[in-house]
Tab-separated table of N, CA and C in Angstrom:
chain	number	residue	atom	x	y	z
A	1	MET	N	152.578	-7.934	117.708
A	1	MET	CA	151.767	-7.064	116.858
A	1	MET	C	152.684	-6.424	115.820
A	2	ARG	N	152.244	-6.442	114.595
A	2	ARG	CA	153.034	-5.860	113.518
A	2	ARG	C	152.899	-4.342	113.519
A	3	LEU	N	153.863	-3.723	112.880
A	3	LEU	CA	153.890	-2.259	112.825
A	3	LEU	C	152.617	-1.703	112.190
A	4	SER	N	152.142	-2.304	111.113
A	4	SER	CA	150.934	-1.804	110.448
A	4	SER	C	149.717	-1.916	111.359
A	5	GLN	N	149.628	-2.995	112.148
A	5	GLN	CA	148.520	-3.141	113.079
A	5	GLN	C	148.611	-2.109	114.201
A	6	MET	N	149.840	-1.815	114.654
A	6	MET	CA	150.029	-0.803	115.694
A	6	MET	C	149.611	0.563	115.187
A	7	MET	N	149.965	0.878	113.940
A	7	MET	CA	149.608	2.179	113.360
A	7	MET	C	148.088	2.320	113.276
A	8	ILE	N	147.399	1.282	112.830
A	8	ILE	CA	145.938	1.330	112.731
A	8	ILE	C	145.332	1.485	114.115
A	9	SER	N	145.851	0.750	115.081
A	9	SER	CA	145.354	0.838	116.446
A	9	SER	C	145.561	2.235	117.023
A	10	MET	N	146.723	2.827	116.759
A	10	MET	CA	147.014	4.168	117.277
A	10	MET	C	146.137	5.216	116.621
A	11	THR	N	145.947	5.141	115.310
A	11	THR	CA	145.174	6.168	114.612
A	11	THR	C	143.690	6.070	114.923
A	12	SER	N	143.197	4.902	115.280
A	12	SER	CA	141.777	4.780	115.594
A	12	SER	C	141.439	5.451	116.933
A	13	ASN	N	142.444	5.739	117.753
A	13	ASN	CA	142.215	6.397	119.040
A	13	ASN	C	142.207	7.917	118.938
A	14	PHE	N	142.540	8.458	117.788
A	14	PHE	CA	142.606	9.907	117.617
A	14	PHE	C	141.413	10.391	116.808
A	15	LYS	N	140.856	11.508	117.223
A	15	LYS	CA	139.781	12.133	116.471
A	15	LYS	C	140.393	13.171	115.541
A	16	ILE	N	139.815	13.299	114.385
A	16	ILE	CA	140.265	14.335	113.456
A	16	ILE	C	139.598	15.636	113.871
A	17	LEU	N	140.408	16.641	114.126
A	17	LEU	CA	139.896	17.942	114.535
A	17	LEU	C	139.842	18.877	113.339
A	18	HIS	N	138.782	19.629	113.253
A	18	HIS	CA	138.613	20.604	112.179
A	18	HIS	C	138.583	21.995	112.786
A	19	LYS	N	139.089	22.964	112.045
A	19	LYS	CA	139.073	24.356	112.474
A	19	LYS	C	137.626	24.847	112.508
A	20	ALA	N	137.251	25.492	113.585
A	20	ALA	CA	135.905	26.056	113.684
A	20	ALA	C	135.778	27.216	112.705
A	21	PRO	N	134.698	27.248	111.931
A	21	PRO	CA	134.518	28.327	110.953
A	21	PRO	C	134.321	29.694	111.616
A	22	ILE	N	134.909	30.702	111.014
A	22	ILE	CA	134.708	32.090	111.430
A	22	ILE	C	133.561	32.639	110.588
A	23	VAL	N	132.564	33.200	111.242
A	23	VAL	CA	131.431	33.803	110.535
A	23	VAL	C	131.614	35.319	110.563
A	24	SER	N	131.600	35.914	109.378
A	24	SER	CA	131.777	37.362	109.228
A	24	SER	C	130.537	37.967	108.588
A	25	LEU	N	130.355	39.261	108.834
A	25	LEU	CA	129.270	40.023	108.219
A	25	LEU	C	129.892	41.101	107.359
A	26	ASN	N	129.782	40.954	106.062
A	26	ASN	CA	130.407	41.879	105.110
A	26	ASN	C	131.874	42.121	105.461
A	27	GLY	N	132.587	41.041	105.755
A	27	GLY	CA	134.018	41.122	106.022
A	27	GLY	C	134.400	41.348	107.473
A	28	GLN	N	133.447	41.671	108.347
A	28	GLN	CA	133.715	41.922	109.769
A	28	GLN	C	133.486	40.636	110.556
A	29	PRO	N	134.551	40.004	111.094
A	29	PRO	CA	134.357	38.777	111.876
A	29	PRO	C	133.456	39.012	113.085
A	30	VAL	N	132.515	38.096	113.299
A	30	VAL	CA	131.547	38.241	114.383
A	30	VAL	C	131.608	37.070	115.361
A	31	LEU	N	131.759	35.867	114.849
A	31	LEU	CA	131.735	34.731	115.762
A	31	LEU	C	132.524	33.554	115.220
A	32	LEU	N	132.908	32.690	116.141
A	32	LEU	CA	133.556	31.431	115.834
A	32	LEU	C	132.492	30.362	116.039
A	33	PHE	N	132.106	29.687	114.959
A	33	PHE	CA	131.030	28.695	115.047
A	33	PHE	C	131.640	27.383	115.507
A	34	ASN	N	131.427	27.048	116.791
A	34	ASN	CA	132.088	25.876	117.363
A	34	ASN	C	131.113	24.788	117.797
A	35	GLN	N	130.043	24.619	117.091
A	35	GLN	CA	129.071	23.549	117.315
A	35	GLN	C	128.310	23.666	118.633
A	36	GLN	N	128.364	24.789	119.318
A	36	GLN	CA	127.572	24.980	120.531
A	36	GLN	C	126.155	25.429	120.201
A	37	HIS	N	125.909	25.737	118.950
A	37	HIS	CA	124.611	26.235	118.536
A	37	HIS	C	123.902	25.207	117.660
A	38	ILE	N	122.597	25.247	117.677
A	38	ILE	CA	121.791	24.338	116.867
A	38	ILE	C	121.897	24.694	115.391
A	39	SER	N	121.944	25.997	115.111
A	39	SER	CA	121.963	26.457	113.721
A	39	SER	C	122.750	27.762	113.614
A	40	LEU	N	122.989	28.161	112.391
A	40	LEU	CA	123.645	29.441	112.137
A	40	LEU	C	122.776	30.584	112.662
A	41	LEU	N	121.477	30.489	112.487
A	41	LEU	CA	120.570	31.532	112.986
A	41	LEU	C	120.675	31.667	114.499
A	42	ASP	N	120.720	30.561	115.201
A	42	ASP	CA	120.865	30.569	116.652
A	42	ASP	C	122.149	31.302	117.062
A	43	ALA	N	123.246	31.015	116.388
A	43	ALA	CA	124.531	31.661	116.698
A	43	ALA	C	124.478	33.162	116.406
A	44	LEU	N	123.888	33.545	115.279
A	44	LEU	CA	123.792	34.958	114.918
A	44	LEU	C	122.920	35.719	115.919
A	45	GLU	N	121.806	35.123	116.309
A	45	GLU	CA	120.920	35.788	117.272
A	45	GLU	C	121.597	35.950	118.623
A	46	GLN	N	122.404	34.982	119.024
A	46	GLN	CA	123.103	35.109	120.292
A	46	GLN	C	124.074	36.280	120.278
A	47	LYS	N	124.631	36.597	119.109
A	47	LYS	CA	125.534	37.744	118.969
A	47	LYS	C	124.778	39.027	118.633
A	48	ARG	N	123.453	38.981	118.711
A	48	ARG	CA	122.572	40.128	118.467
A	48	ARG	C	122.657	40.670	117.035
A	49	VAL	N	122.931	39.781	116.094
A	49	VAL	CA	122.920	40.149	114.681
A	49	VAL	C	121.457	40.219	114.245
A	50	LYS	N	121.107	41.296	113.557
A	50	LYS	CA	119.727	41.475	113.127
A	50	LYS	C	119.473	40.658	111.860
A	51	VAL	N	118.720	39.574	112.039
A	51	VAL	CA	118.316	38.707	110.932
A	51	VAL	C	116.803	38.591	111.012
A	52	PHE	N	116.122	39.021	109.967
A	52	PHE	CA	114.672	38.887	109.961
A	52	PHE	C	114.340	37.409	109.792
A	53	SER	N	113.541	36.875	110.704
A	53	SER	CA	113.143	35.471	110.561
A	53	SER	C	111.754	35.270	111.131
A	54	GLU	N	110.999	34.459	110.449
A	54	GLU	CA	109.674	34.030	110.904
A	54	GLU	C	109.631	32.509	110.942
A	55	CYS	N	110.822	31.910	110.970
A	55	CYS	CA	110.948	30.455	110.903
A	55	CYS	C	110.181	29.768	112.023
A	56	ARG	N	110.280	30.304	113.212
A	56	ARG	CA	109.629	29.681	114.368
A	56	ARG	C	108.111	29.858	114.333
A	57	ASN	N	107.644	30.734	113.441
A	57	ASN	CA	106.203	30.943	113.282
A	57	ASN	C	105.656	30.217	112.055
A	58	GLY	N	106.497	29.410	111.408
A	58	GLY	CA	106.036	28.591	110.291
A	58	GLY	C	106.201	29.196	108.911
A	59	TYR	N	106.816	30.356	108.802
A	59	TYR	CA	106.999	30.978	107.488
A	59	TYR	C	108.429	30.731	107.021
A	60	CYS	N	108.597	29.799	106.144
A	60	CYS	CA	109.932	29.437	105.664
A	60	CYS	C	110.400	30.412	104.593
A	61	GLY	N	111.655	30.777	104.701
A	61	GLY	CA	112.270	31.629	103.690
A	61	GLY	C	112.519	33.042	104.150
A	62	ALA	N	111.956	33.435	105.275
A	62	ALA	CA	112.107	34.812	105.747
A	62	ALA	C	113.552	35.132	106.115
A	63	CYS	N	114.301	34.146	106.549
A	63	CYS	CA	115.682	34.411	106.979
A	63	CYS	C	116.696	34.258	105.839
A	64	LYS	N	116.222	34.106	104.612
A	64	LYS	CA	117.112	33.911	103.464
A	64	LYS	C	118.194	34.987	103.449
A	65	THR	N	119.435	34.551	103.367
A	65	THR	CA	120.586	35.451	103.475
A	65	THR	C	121.569	35.178	102.350
A	66	LYS	N	122.141	36.245	101.814
A	66	LYS	CA	123.135	36.109	100.743
A	66	LYS	C	124.487	35.734	101.341
A	67	ILE	N	125.154	34.778	100.710
A	67	ILE	CA	126.497	34.362	101.112
A	67	ILE	C	127.504	35.067	100.203
A	68	ASN	N	128.396	35.851	100.808
A	68	ASN	CA	129.473	36.489	100.027
A	68	ASN	C	130.566	35.469	99.707
A	69	SER	N	130.901	34.630	100.687
A	69	SER	CA	131.883	33.570	100.475
A	69	SER	C	131.701	32.513	101.552
A	70	GLY	N	132.119	31.289	101.246
A	70	GLY	CA	132.022	30.195	102.189
A	70	GLY	C	130.944	29.208	101.805
A	71	SER	N	130.738	28.222	102.675
A	71	SER	CA	129.755	27.182	102.382
A	71	SER	C	129.059	26.737	103.656
A	72	VAL	N	127.859	26.165	103.476
A	72	VAL	CA	127.055	25.669	104.586
A	72	VAL	C	126.554	24.272	104.253
A	73	VAL	N	126.112	23.569	105.291
A	73	VAL	CA	125.458	22.278	105.123
A	73	VAL	C	124.113	22.365	105.842
A	74	TYR	N	123.097	21.750	105.270
A	74	TYR	CA	121.745	21.810	105.841
A	74	TYR	C	121.472	20.587	106.700
A	75	HIS	N	120.970	20.816	107.913
A	75	HIS	CA	120.556	19.706	108.761
A	75	HIS	C	119.077	19.414	108.565
A	76	THR	N	118.355	20.347	107.952
A	76	THR	CA	116.961	20.173	107.544
A	76	THR	C	116.859	20.717	106.124
A	77	GLN	N	116.281	19.972	105.235
A	77	GLN	CA	116.163	20.404	103.841
A	77	GLN	C	115.298	21.666	103.747
A	78	PRO	N	115.813	22.738	103.106
A	78	PRO	CA	115.020	23.971	102.960
A	78	PRO	C	113.737	23.713	102.163
A	79	LEU	N	112.684	24.418	102.543
A	79	LEU	CA	111.399	24.264	101.866
A	79	LEU	C	111.237	25.213	100.685
A	80	ILE	N	112.213	26.087	100.482
A	80	ILE	CA	112.154	27.020	99.356
A	80	ILE	C	113.386	26.814	98.486
A	81	GLU	N	113.295	27.285	97.254
A	81	GLU	CA	114.445	27.207	96.353
A	81	GLU	C	115.402	28.338	96.674
A	82	LEU	N	116.675	28.008	96.659
A	82	LEU	CA	117.721	28.993	96.944
A	82	LEU	C	118.692	29.070	95.786
A	83	GLU	N	119.243	30.252	95.584
A	83	GLU	CA	120.329	30.409	94.620
A	83	GLU	C	121.601	29.851	95.253
A	84	ASP	N	122.644	29.657	94.460
A	84	ASP	CA	123.911	29.124	94.972
A	84	ASP	C	124.541	30.020	96.029
A	85	ASP	N	124.251	31.328	95.953
A	85	ASP	CA	124.855	32.267	96.903
A	85	ASP	C	123.886	32.670	98.019
A	86	GLU	N	122.923	31.820	98.347
A	86	GLU	CA	121.960	32.095	99.406
A	86	GLU	C	121.904	30.926	100.378
A	87	CYS	N	121.510	31.230	101.614
A	87	CYS	CA	121.310	30.177	102.609
A	87	CYS	C	120.145	30.540	103.511
A	88	LEU	N	119.657	29.532	104.219
A	88	LEU	CA	118.658	29.731	105.266
A	88	LEU	C	119.365	29.446	106.586
A	89	PRO	N	119.776	30.490	107.303
A	89	PRO	CA	120.514	30.289	108.549
A	89	PRO	C	119.780	29.446	109.591
A	90	CYS	N	118.452	29.359	109.513
A	90	CYS	CA	117.689	28.608	110.510
A	90	CYS	C	117.912	27.103	110.418
A	91	CYS	N	118.361	26.617	109.285
A	91	CYS	CA	118.480	25.160	109.134
A	91	CYS	C	119.822	24.739	108.547
A	92	CYS	N	120.868	25.556	108.777
A	92	CYS	CA	122.183	25.186	108.268
A	92	CYS	C	123.279	25.534	109.273
A	93	THR	N	124.447	24.996	109.014
A	93	THR	CA	125.645	25.319	109.790
A	93	THR	C	126.785	25.530	108.800
A	94	PRO	N	127.737	26.392	109.136
A	94	PRO	CA	128.852	26.628	108.214
A	94	PRO	C	129.814	25.442	108.190
A	95	THR	N	130.336	25.152	107.002
A	95	THR	CA	131.347	24.101	106.852
A	95	THR	C	132.718	24.689	106.559
A	96	SER	N	132.772	26.001	106.388
A	96	SER	CA	134.028	26.711	106.156
A	96	SER	C	133.851	28.118	106.698
A	97	ASP	N	134.909	28.918	106.672
A	97	ASP	CA	134.744	30.326	107.030
A	97	ASP	C	133.643	30.885	106.138
A	98	LEU	N	132.798	31.715	106.719
A	98	LEU	CA	131.597	32.163	106.037
A	98	LEU	C	131.456	33.673	106.173
A	99	ASP	N	131.226	34.341	105.052
A	99	ASP	CA	130.975	35.782	105.058
A	99	ASP	C	129.571	36.001	104.514
A	100	LEU	N	128.714	36.606	105.333
A	100	LEU	CA	127.322	36.839	104.970
A	100	LEU	C	127.079	38.305	104.654
A	101	ALA	N	126.130	38.570	103.766
A	101	ALA	CA	125.764	39.936	103.406
A	101	ALA	C	124.737	40.448	104.411
A	102	LEU	N	125.188	40.635	105.643
A	102	LEU	CA	124.358	41.178	106.717
A	102	LEU	C	125.106	42.324	107.374
A	103	SER	N	124.365	43.246	107.950
A	103	SER	CA	124.975	44.371	108.657
A	103	SER	C	125.460	43.927	110.023
A	104	SER	N	126.604	44.461	110.434
A	104	SER	CA	127.115	44.173	111.781
A	104	SER	C	126.656	45.233	112.785
A	105	ALA	N	125.833	46.188	112.347
A	105	ALA	CA	125.337	47.237	113.248
A	105	ALA	C	124.521	46.607	114.375
A	106	GLY	N	124.900	46.906	115.601
A	106	GLY	CA	124.204	46.400	116.768
A	106	GLY	C	124.678	45.037	117.234
A	107	ALA	N	125.501	44.370	116.429
A	107	ALA	CA	125.988	43.037	116.798
A	107	ALA	C	127.091	43.144	117.837
A	108	GLU	N	127.222	42.107	118.659
A	108	GLU	CA	128.309	42.039	119.627
A	108	GLU	C	129.551	41.547	118.893
A	109	LEU	N	130.441	42.463	118.612
A	109	LEU	CA	131.658	42.122	117.884
A	109	LEU	C	132.782	41.850	118.859
A	110	ALA	N	133.702	41.026	118.442
A	110	ALA	CA	134.891	40.779	119.258
A	110	ALA	C	135.697	42.067	119.301
A	111	PRO	N	136.257	42.437	120.461
A	111	PRO	CA	137.036	43.674	120.531
A	111	PRO	C	138.292	43.553	119.676
A	112	LYS	N	138.629	44.650	119.033
A	112	LYS	CA	139.851	44.670	118.237
A	112	LYS	C	141.037	44.733	119.173
A	113	ARG	N	142.107	44.059	118.778
A	113	ARG	CA	143.310	44.091	119.600
A	113	ARG	C	143.974	45.446	119.452
A	114	ALA	N	144.446	45.967	120.581
A	114	ALA	CA	145.122	47.257	120.570
A	114	ALA	C	146.487	47.093	119.920
A	115	THR	N	146.834	48.051	119.108
A	115	THR	CA	148.163	48.045	118.507
A	115	THR	C	148.956	49.179	119.128
A	116	THR	N	150.218	48.952	119.312
A	116	THR	CA	151.061	49.985	119.906
A	116	THR	C	152.006	50.525	118.855
A	117	THR	N	152.363	51.744	119.045
A	117	THR	CA	153.335	52.372	118.157
A	117	THR	C	154.625	52.552	118.942
A	118	PRO	N	155.763	52.660	118.266
A	118	PRO	CA	157.031	52.782	118.975
A	118	PRO	C	157.092	53.964	119.929
A	119	THR	N	156.349	55.043	119.659
A	119	THR	CA	156.431	56.234	120.509
A	119	THR	C	155.357	56.272	121.579
A	120	GLN	N	154.503	55.250	121.625
A	120	GLN	CA	153.426	55.261	122.608
A	120	GLN	C	154.026	55.241	124.018
A	121	GLY	N	153.528	56.090	124.877
A	121	GLY	CA	154.033	56.164	126.245
A	121	GLY	C	155.204	57.128	126.386
A	122	HIS	N	155.654	57.706	125.297
A	122	HIS	CA	156.771	58.659	125.336
A	122	HIS	C	156.268	59.998	124.834
A	123	ARG	N	156.786	61.055	125.398
A	123	ARG	CA	156.409	62.369	124.899
A	123	ARG	C	157.553	62.934	124.082
A	124	GLN	N	157.209	63.732	123.131
A	124	GLN	CA	158.227	64.354	122.312
A	124	GLN	C	158.736	65.608	123.009
A	125	VAL	N	160.021	65.850	122.863
A	125	VAL	CA	160.608	67.071	123.429
A	125	VAL	C	161.038	67.964	122.288
A	126	SER	N	160.919	69.253	122.532
A	126	SER	CA	161.282	70.179	121.462
A	126	SER	C	162.592	70.901	121.737
A	127	SER	N	163.091	70.843	122.979
A	127	SER	CA	164.366	71.507	123.275
A	127	SER	C	165.115	70.720	124.343
A	128	PRO	N	166.438	70.822	124.392
A	128	PRO	CA	167.226	70.099	125.387
A	128	PRO	C	166.856	70.461	126.823
A	129	SER	N	166.356	71.670	127.051
A	129	SER	CA	166.016	72.064	128.413
A	129	SER	C	164.875	71.208	128.973
A	130	GLU	N	164.073	70.658	128.103
A	130	GLU	CA	162.970	69.805	128.546
A	130	GLU	C	163.480	68.461	129.053
A	131	LEU	N	164.749	68.123	128.754
A	131	LEU	CA	165.298	66.848	129.185
A	131	LEU	C	165.792	66.868	130.629
A	132	LYS	N	165.899	68.064	131.247
A	132	LYS	CA	166.363	68.174	132.620
A	132	LYS	C	165.341	67.540	133.551
A	133	PRO	N	165.823	66.794	134.547
A	133	PRO	CA	164.875	66.211	135.504
A	133	PRO	C	164.182	67.313	136.306
A	134	ASN	N	162.994	67.009	136.739
A	134	ASN	CA	162.262	67.984	137.561
A	134	ASN	C	162.968	68.136	138.896
A	135	SER	N	163.071	69.362	139.374
A	135	SER	CA	163.728	69.602	140.668
A	135	SER	C	162.701	69.412	141.776
A	136	PRO	N	163.117	68.844	142.927
A	136	PRO	CA	162.163	68.660	144.016
A	136	PRO	C	161.678	69.989	144.533
A	137	THR	N	160.439	70.037	144.937
A	137	THR	CA	159.876	71.294	145.470
A	137	THR	C	159.721	71.245	146.943
């Protein structure tokens, strides 16, 4: 087998992995969209993000949401006209990191990582007498 044939054979066994898009609400990261959800709306609802929608009741367009940044792809063609900076979360998925103009109030947000400061866990002393060890009682 020639080297070029070996390279083709080796590369055909590997899948190309893509970074899962981070979905944010007005700059606040809320979820990592990792294809476990049917749609963006499904993922947002699971995180308790308040999105008005009547999609399941047959009224298309109720979930129309402004996109601050990022892009989506539609798995079902929207039935209404959208501006370039709008999406219908019920029938799309993010193709890049996505920031939506939605409130994060009430949403299940990822906990912020605690940051430590150099003096955390230490108390300040104001006089040398405070440095003496405590005497047993």
